[in-house]
mmCIF file of C-alpha atoms and ligand atoms in Angstrom:
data_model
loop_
_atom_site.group_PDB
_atom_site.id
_atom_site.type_symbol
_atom_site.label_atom_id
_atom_site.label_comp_id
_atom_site.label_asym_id
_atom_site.label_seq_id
_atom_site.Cartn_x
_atom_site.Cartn_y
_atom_site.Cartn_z
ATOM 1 C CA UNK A 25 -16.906 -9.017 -0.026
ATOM 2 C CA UNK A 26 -13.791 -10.421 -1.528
ATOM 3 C CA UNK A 27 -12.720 -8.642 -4.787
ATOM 4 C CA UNK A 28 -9.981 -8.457 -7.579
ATOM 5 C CA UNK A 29 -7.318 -5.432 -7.477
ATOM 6 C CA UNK A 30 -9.144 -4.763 -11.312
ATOM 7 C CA UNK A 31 -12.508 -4.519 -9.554
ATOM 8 C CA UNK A 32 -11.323 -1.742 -7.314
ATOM 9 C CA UNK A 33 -9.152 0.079 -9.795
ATOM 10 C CA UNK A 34 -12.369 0.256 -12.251
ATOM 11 C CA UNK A 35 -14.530 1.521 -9.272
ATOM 12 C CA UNK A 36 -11.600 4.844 -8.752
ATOM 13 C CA UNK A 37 -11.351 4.997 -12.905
ATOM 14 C CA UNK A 38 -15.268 5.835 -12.926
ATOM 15 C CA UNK A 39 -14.822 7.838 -9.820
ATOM 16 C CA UNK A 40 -11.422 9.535 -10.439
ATOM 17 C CA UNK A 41 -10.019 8.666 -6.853
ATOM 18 C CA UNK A 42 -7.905 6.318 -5.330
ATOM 19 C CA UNK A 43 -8.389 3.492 -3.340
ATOM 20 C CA UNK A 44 -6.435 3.520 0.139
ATOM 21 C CA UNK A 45 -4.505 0.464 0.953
ATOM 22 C CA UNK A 46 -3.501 -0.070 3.940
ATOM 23 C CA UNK A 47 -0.810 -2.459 5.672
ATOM 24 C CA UNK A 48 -2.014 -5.057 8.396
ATOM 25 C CA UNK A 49 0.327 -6.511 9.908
ATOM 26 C CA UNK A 50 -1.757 -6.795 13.721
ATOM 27 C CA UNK A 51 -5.907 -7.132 13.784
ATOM 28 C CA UNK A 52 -5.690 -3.794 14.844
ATOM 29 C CA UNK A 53 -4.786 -2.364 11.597
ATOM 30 C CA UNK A 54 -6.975 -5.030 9.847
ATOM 31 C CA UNK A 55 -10.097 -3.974 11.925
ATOM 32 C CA UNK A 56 -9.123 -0.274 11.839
ATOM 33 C CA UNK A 57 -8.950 -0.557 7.601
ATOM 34 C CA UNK A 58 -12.173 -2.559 7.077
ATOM 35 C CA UNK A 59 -14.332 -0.792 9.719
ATOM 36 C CA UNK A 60 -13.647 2.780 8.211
ATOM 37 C CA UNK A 61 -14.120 1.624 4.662
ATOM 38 C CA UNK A 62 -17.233 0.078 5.982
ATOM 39 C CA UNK A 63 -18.798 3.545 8.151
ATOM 40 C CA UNK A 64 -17.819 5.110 4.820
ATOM 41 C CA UNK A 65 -19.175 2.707 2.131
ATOM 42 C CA UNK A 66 -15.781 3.103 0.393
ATOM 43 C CA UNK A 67 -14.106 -0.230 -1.203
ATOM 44 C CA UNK A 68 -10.374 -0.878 0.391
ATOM 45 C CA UNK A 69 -7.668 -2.564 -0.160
ATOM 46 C CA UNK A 70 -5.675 -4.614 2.644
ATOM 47 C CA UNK A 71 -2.140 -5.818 2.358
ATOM 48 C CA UNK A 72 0.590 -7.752 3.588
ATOM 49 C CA UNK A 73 4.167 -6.710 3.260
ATOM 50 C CA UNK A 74 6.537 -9.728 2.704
ATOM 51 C CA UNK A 75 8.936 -7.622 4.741
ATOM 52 C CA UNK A 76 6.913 -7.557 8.051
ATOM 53 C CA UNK A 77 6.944 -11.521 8.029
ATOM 54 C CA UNK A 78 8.895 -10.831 11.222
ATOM 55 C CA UNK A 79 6.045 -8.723 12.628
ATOM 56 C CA UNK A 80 3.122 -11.406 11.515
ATOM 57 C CA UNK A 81 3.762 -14.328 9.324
ATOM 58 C CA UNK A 82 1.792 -14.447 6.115
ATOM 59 C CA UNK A 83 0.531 -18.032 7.304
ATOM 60 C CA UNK A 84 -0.524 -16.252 10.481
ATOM 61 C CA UNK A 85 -2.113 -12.987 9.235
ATOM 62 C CA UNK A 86 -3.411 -14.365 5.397
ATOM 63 C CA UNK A 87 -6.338 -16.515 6.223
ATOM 64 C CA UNK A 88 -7.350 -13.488 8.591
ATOM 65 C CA UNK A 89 -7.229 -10.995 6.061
ATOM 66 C CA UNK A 90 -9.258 -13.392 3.696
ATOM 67 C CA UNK A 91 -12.069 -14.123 6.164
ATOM 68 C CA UNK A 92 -12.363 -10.259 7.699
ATOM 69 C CA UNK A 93 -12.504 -9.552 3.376
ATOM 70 C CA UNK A 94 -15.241 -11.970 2.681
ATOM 71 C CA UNK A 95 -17.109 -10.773 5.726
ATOM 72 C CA UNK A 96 -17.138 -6.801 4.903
ATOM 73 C CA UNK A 97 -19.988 -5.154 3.682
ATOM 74 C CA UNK A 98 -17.853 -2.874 1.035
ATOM 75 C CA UNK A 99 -15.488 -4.349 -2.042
ATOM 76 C CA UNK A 100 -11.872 -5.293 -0.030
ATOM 77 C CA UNK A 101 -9.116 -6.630 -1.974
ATOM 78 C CA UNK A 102 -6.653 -8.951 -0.048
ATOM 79 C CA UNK A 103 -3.442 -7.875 -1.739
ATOM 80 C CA UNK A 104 0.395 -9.032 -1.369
ATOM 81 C CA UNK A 105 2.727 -5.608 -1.268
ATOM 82 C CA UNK A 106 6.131 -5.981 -2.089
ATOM 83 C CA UNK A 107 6.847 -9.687 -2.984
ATOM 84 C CA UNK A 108 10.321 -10.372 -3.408
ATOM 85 C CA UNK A 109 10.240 -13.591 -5.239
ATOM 86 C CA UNK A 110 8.041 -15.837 -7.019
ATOM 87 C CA UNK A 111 7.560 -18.174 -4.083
ATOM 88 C CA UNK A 112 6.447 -16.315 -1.692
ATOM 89 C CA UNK A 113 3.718 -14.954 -3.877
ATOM 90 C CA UNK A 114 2.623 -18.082 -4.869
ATOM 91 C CA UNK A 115 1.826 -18.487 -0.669
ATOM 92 C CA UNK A 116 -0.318 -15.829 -0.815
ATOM 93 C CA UNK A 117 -2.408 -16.723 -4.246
ATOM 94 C CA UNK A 118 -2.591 -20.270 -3.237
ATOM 95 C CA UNK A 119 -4.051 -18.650 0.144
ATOM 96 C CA UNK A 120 -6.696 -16.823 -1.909
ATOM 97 C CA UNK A 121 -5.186 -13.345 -2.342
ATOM 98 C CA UNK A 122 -6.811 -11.460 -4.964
ATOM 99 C CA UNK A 123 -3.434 -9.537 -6.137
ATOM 100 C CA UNK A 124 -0.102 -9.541 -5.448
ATOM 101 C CA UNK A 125 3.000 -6.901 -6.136
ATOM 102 C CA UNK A 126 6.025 -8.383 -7.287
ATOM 103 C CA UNK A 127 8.624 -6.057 -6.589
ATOM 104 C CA UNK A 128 11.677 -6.220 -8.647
ATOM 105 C CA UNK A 129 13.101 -2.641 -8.856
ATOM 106 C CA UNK A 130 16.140 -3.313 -6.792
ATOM 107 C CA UNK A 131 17.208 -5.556 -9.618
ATOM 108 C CA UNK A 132 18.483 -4.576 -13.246
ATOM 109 C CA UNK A 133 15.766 -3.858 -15.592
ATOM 110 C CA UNK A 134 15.687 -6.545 -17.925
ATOM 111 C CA UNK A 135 15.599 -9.135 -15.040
ATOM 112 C CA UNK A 136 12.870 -7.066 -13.119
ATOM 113 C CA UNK A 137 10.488 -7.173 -17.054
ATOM 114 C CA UNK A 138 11.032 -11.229 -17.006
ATOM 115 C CA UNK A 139 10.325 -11.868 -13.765
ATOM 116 C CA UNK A 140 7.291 -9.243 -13.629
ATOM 117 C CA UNK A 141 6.061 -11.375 -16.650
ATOM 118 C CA UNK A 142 6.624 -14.562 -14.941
ATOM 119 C CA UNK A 143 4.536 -13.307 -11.785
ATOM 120 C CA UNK A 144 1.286 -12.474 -14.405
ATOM 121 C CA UNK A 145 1.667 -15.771 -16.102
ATOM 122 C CA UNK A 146 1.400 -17.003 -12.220
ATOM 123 C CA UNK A 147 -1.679 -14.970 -11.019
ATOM 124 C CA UNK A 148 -3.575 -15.345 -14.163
ATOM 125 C CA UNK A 149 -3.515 -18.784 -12.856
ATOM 126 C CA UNK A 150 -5.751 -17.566 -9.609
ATOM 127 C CA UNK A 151 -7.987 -15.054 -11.731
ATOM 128 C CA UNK A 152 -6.178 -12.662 -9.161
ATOM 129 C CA UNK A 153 -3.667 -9.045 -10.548
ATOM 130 C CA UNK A 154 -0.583 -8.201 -9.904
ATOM 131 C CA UNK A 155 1.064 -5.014 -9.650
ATOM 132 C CA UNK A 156 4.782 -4.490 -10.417
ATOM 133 C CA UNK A 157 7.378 -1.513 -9.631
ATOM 134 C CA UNK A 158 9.515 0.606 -12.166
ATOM 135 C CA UNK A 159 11.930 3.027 -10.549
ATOM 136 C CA UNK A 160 13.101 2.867 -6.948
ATOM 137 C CA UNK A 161 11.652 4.799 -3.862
ATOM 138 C CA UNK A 162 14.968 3.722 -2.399
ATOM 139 C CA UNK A 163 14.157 2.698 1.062
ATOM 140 C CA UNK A 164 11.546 -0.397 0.801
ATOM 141 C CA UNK A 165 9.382 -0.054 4.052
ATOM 142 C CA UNK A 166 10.276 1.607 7.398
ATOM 143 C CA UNK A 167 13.422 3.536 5.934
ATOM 144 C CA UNK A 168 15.514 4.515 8.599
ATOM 145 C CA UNK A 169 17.944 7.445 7.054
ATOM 146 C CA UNK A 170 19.258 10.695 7.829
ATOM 147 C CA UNK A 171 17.916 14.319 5.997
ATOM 148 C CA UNK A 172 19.605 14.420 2.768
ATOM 149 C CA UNK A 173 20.311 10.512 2.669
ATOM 150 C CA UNK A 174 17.169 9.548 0.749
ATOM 151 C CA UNK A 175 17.194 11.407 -2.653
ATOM 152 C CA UNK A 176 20.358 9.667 -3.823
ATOM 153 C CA UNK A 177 18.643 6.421 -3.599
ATOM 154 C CA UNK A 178 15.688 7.242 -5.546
ATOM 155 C CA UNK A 179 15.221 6.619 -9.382
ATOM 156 C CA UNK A 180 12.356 8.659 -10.996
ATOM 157 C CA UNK A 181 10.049 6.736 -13.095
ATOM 158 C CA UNK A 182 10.745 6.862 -16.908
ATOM 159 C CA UNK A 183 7.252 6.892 -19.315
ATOM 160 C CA UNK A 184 8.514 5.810 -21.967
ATOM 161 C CA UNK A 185 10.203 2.673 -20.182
ATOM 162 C CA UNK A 186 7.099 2.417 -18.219
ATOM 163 C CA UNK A 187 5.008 1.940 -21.202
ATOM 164 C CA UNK A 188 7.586 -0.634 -23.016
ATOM 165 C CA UNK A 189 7.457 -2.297 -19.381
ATOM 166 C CA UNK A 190 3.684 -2.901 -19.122
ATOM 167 C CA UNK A 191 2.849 -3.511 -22.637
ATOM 168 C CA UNK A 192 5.224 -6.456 -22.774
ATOM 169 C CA UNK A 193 4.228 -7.686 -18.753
ATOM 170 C CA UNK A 194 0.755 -7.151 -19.393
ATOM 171 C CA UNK A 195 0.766 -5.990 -15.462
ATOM 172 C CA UNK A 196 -2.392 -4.289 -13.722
ATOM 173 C CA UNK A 197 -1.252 -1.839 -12.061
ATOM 174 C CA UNK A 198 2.229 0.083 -11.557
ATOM 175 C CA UNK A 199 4.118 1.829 -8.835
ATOM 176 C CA UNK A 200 6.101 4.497 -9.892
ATOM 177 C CA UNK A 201 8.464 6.477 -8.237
ATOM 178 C CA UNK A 202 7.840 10.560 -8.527
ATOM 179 C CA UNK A 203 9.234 11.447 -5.235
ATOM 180 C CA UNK A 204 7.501 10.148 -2.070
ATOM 181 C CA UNK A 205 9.395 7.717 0.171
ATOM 182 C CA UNK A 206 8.700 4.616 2.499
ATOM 183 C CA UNK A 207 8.570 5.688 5.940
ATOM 184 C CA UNK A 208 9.132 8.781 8.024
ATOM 185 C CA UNK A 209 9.520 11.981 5.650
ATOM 186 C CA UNK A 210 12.589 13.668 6.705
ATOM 187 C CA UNK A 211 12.444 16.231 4.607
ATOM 188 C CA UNK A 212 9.333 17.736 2.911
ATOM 189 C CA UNK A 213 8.401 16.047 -0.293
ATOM 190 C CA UNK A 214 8.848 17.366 -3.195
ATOM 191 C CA UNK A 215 6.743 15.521 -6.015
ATOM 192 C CA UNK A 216 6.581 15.195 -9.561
ATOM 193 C CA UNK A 217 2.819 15.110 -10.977
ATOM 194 C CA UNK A 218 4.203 15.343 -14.417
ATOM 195 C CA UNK A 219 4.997 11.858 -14.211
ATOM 196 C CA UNK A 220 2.732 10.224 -12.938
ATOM 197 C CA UNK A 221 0.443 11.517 -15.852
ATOM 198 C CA UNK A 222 3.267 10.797 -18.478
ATOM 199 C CA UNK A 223 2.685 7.201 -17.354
ATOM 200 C CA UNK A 224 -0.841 7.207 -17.589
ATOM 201 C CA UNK A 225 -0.279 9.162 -21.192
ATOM 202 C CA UNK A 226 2.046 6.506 -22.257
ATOM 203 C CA UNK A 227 0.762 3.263 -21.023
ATOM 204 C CA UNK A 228 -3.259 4.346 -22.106
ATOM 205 C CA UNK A 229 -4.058 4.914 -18.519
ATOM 206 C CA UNK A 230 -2.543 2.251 -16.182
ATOM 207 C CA UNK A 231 -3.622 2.667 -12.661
ATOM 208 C CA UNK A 232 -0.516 4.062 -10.840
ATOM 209 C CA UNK A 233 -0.010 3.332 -7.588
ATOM 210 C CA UNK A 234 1.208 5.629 -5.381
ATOM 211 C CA UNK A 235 3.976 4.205 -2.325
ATOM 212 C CA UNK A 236 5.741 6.394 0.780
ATOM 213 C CA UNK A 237 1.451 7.587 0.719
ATOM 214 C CA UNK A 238 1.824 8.444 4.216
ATOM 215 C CA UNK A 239 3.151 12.082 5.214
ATOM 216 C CA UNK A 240 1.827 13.696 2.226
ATOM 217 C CA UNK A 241 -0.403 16.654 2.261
ATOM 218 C CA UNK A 242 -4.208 16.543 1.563
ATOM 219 C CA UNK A 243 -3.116 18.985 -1.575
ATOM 220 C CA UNK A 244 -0.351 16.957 -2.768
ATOM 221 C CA UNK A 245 -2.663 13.811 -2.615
ATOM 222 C CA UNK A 246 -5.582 15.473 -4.886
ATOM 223 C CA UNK A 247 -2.771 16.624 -6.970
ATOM 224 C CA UNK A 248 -1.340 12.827 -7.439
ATOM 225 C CA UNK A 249 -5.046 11.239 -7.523
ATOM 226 C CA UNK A 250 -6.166 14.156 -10.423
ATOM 227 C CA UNK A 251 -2.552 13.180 -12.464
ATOM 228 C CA UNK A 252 -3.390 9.261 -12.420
ATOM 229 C CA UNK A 253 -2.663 7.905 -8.993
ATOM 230 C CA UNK A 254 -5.635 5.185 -8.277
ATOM 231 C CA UNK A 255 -3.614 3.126 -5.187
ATOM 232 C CA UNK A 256 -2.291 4.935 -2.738
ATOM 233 C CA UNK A 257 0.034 2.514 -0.208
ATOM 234 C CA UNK A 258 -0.083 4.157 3.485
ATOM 235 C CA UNK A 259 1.120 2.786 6.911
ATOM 236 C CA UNK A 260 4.022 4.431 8.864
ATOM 237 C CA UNK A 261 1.812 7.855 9.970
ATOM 238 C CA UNK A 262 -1.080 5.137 10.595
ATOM 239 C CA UNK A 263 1.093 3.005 12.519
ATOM 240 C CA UNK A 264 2.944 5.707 14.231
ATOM 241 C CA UNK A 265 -0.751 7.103 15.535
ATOM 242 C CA UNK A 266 -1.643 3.850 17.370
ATOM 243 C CA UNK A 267 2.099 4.367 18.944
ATOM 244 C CA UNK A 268 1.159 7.742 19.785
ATOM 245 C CA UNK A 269 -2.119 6.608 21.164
ATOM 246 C CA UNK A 270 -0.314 4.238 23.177
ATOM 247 C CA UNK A 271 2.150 6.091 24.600
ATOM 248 C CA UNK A 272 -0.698 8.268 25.872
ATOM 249 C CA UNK A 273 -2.235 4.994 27.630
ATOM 250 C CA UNK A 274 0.507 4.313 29.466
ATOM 251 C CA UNK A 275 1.226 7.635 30.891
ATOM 252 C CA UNK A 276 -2.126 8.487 31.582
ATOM 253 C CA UNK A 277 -1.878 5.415 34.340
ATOM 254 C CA UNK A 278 -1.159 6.542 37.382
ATOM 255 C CA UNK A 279 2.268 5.688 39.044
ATOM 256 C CA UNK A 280 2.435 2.019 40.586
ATOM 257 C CA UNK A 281 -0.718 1.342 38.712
ATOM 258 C CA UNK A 282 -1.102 -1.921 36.486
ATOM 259 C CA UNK A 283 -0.635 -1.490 32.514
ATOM 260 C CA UNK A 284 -3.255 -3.446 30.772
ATOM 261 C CA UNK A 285 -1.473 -4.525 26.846
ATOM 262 C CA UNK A 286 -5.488 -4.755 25.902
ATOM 263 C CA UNK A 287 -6.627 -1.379 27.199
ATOM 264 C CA UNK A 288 -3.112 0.066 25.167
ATOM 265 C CA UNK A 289 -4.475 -2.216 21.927
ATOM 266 C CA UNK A 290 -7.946 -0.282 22.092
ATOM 267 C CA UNK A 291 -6.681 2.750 22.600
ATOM 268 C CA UNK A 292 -4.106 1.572 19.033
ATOM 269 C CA UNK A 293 -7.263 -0.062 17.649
ATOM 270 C CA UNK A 294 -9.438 3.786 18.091
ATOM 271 C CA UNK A 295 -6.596 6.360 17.358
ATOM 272 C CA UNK A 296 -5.456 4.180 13.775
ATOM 273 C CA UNK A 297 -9.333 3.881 12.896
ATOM 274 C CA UNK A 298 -9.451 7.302 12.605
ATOM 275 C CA UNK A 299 -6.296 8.326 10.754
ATOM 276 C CA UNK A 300 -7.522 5.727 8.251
ATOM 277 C CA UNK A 301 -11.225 6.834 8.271
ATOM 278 C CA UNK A 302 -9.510 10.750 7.317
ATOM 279 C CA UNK A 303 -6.963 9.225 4.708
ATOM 280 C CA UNK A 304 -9.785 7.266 3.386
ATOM 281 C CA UNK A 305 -11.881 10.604 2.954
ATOM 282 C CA UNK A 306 -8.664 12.273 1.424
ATOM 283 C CA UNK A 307 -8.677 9.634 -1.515
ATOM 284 C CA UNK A 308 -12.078 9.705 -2.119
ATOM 285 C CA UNK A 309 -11.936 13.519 -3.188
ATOM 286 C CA UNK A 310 -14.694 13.976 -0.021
ATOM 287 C CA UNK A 311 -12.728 16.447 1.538
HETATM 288 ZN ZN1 ZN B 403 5.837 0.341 -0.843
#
């Protein structure tokens, strides 16, 4: 069933876990998220990434999100991850997404707190949340970098700005930056649990959402989800296991032998269900 980003977030308050969600930008990924969540009776969240228009359009992948949502047998939340402007996430909530990110941290603060405000005067309008970013993670989604490169780019999450920032936006849910990154880790990461609970100290207990979720350990996740993390964004090591998968397709036919794209898609489609079923586990504090 079809459900707010509020509903889920109160589900992982009660439970102290986090909610995986996960980025769909072929019905691969879509299938692989809702089908896991579904063998595990765990809600889910599913999102669309304004930057992988060029993958799947929204127009294209939106209405298939919705209907796959309304269909499942566990909570799903159709959410919009990093919107970039106000248009584009009005696309998605006249479309009937449930919650939508407005991501302004690559611009100055004060225009990032009155556009983030604008954006919740918006969704309010849909009876749908919206989540909003304080900080940078640097890269946005498949950062391409060499070792060393990323940690410049990165601002850390302030509390105390964090709490002036969602008192006065009145947001749902935040994404702060304590040290992961989008993308392939190229170094180990090192994060910072203390703030992630500063924020939730700060701001009475606003669900912070965790980005860069792939790549981290199992320990570093229970860490995060026990400090305050209740969203935890993961794709690239999810996406990168269907390519693995498929690479193994295509070299396991023999030499002068046709390539089927829909035998490669299962063997995507099989491989990703998996690595979400585990990360799904990991989040739910069942192993
Ligand atoms: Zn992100």
């Amino acid at each position: 069933m079809l459900v707010t980003l509020n509903d889920v977030m109160m589900i992982a308050e009660q439970q102290g876990i986090a909610i995986g969600a996960f980025n769909t930008p072929n019905l691969e990924s879509l299938r692989a998220a809702i089908e896991s969540a579904e063998e595990l009776e765990r809600p889910v969240i599913v999102q669309h990434c304004q930057m992988h228009e060029e993958l799947i359009p929204l127009d294209i992948i939106g209405p298939i999100m919705l209907d796959h949502a309304a269909r499942a047998s566990v909570p799903v939340c159709v959410h919009l991850d990093h919107g970039e402007d106000l248009d584009y996430l009005k696309r998605a909530l006249d479309m009937g997404f449930t919650s939508v990110m407005y991501d302004g941290s690559v611009h100055p603060y004060e225009e990032n707190l009155a556009t983030t405000k604008k954006a919740v005067e918006l969704a309010e309008k849909y009876g749908a949340n919206v989540e909003a970013e304080l900080g940078s993670m640097g890269k946005r989604e498949f950062g391409s970098g060499k070792p060393g490169e990323e940690d410049d780019q990165k601002i850390y999450t302030d509390p105390d700005m964090a709490k002036e920032f969602v008192e006065q936006t009145g947001i749902d849910a935040l994404a702060c930056s304590f040290g992961t990154t989008h993308g392939i880790y190229l170094t180990e990461p090192k994060l910072n649990f203390d703030i992630v609970s500063g924020v939730r100290e700060k701001t009475e207990g606003v669900p912070v959402v965790m980005h860069g979720g792939s790549g981290v350990s199992k320990e570093d996740f229970h860490k995060a989800i026990k400090a305050g993390v209740r969203k935890i964004n993961y794709f690239t090591y999810m996406d990168k296991t269907g390519g693995t998968a498929t690479e193994e397709y295509v070299e396991s036919v023999e030499k002068g032998k046709p390539v089927f794209y829909s035998s490669a898609r299962a063997a995507a489609f099989a491989a990703m269900k998996e690595n979400v079923k585990e990360a799904i586990k990991t989040f739910s504090m069942i192993d």
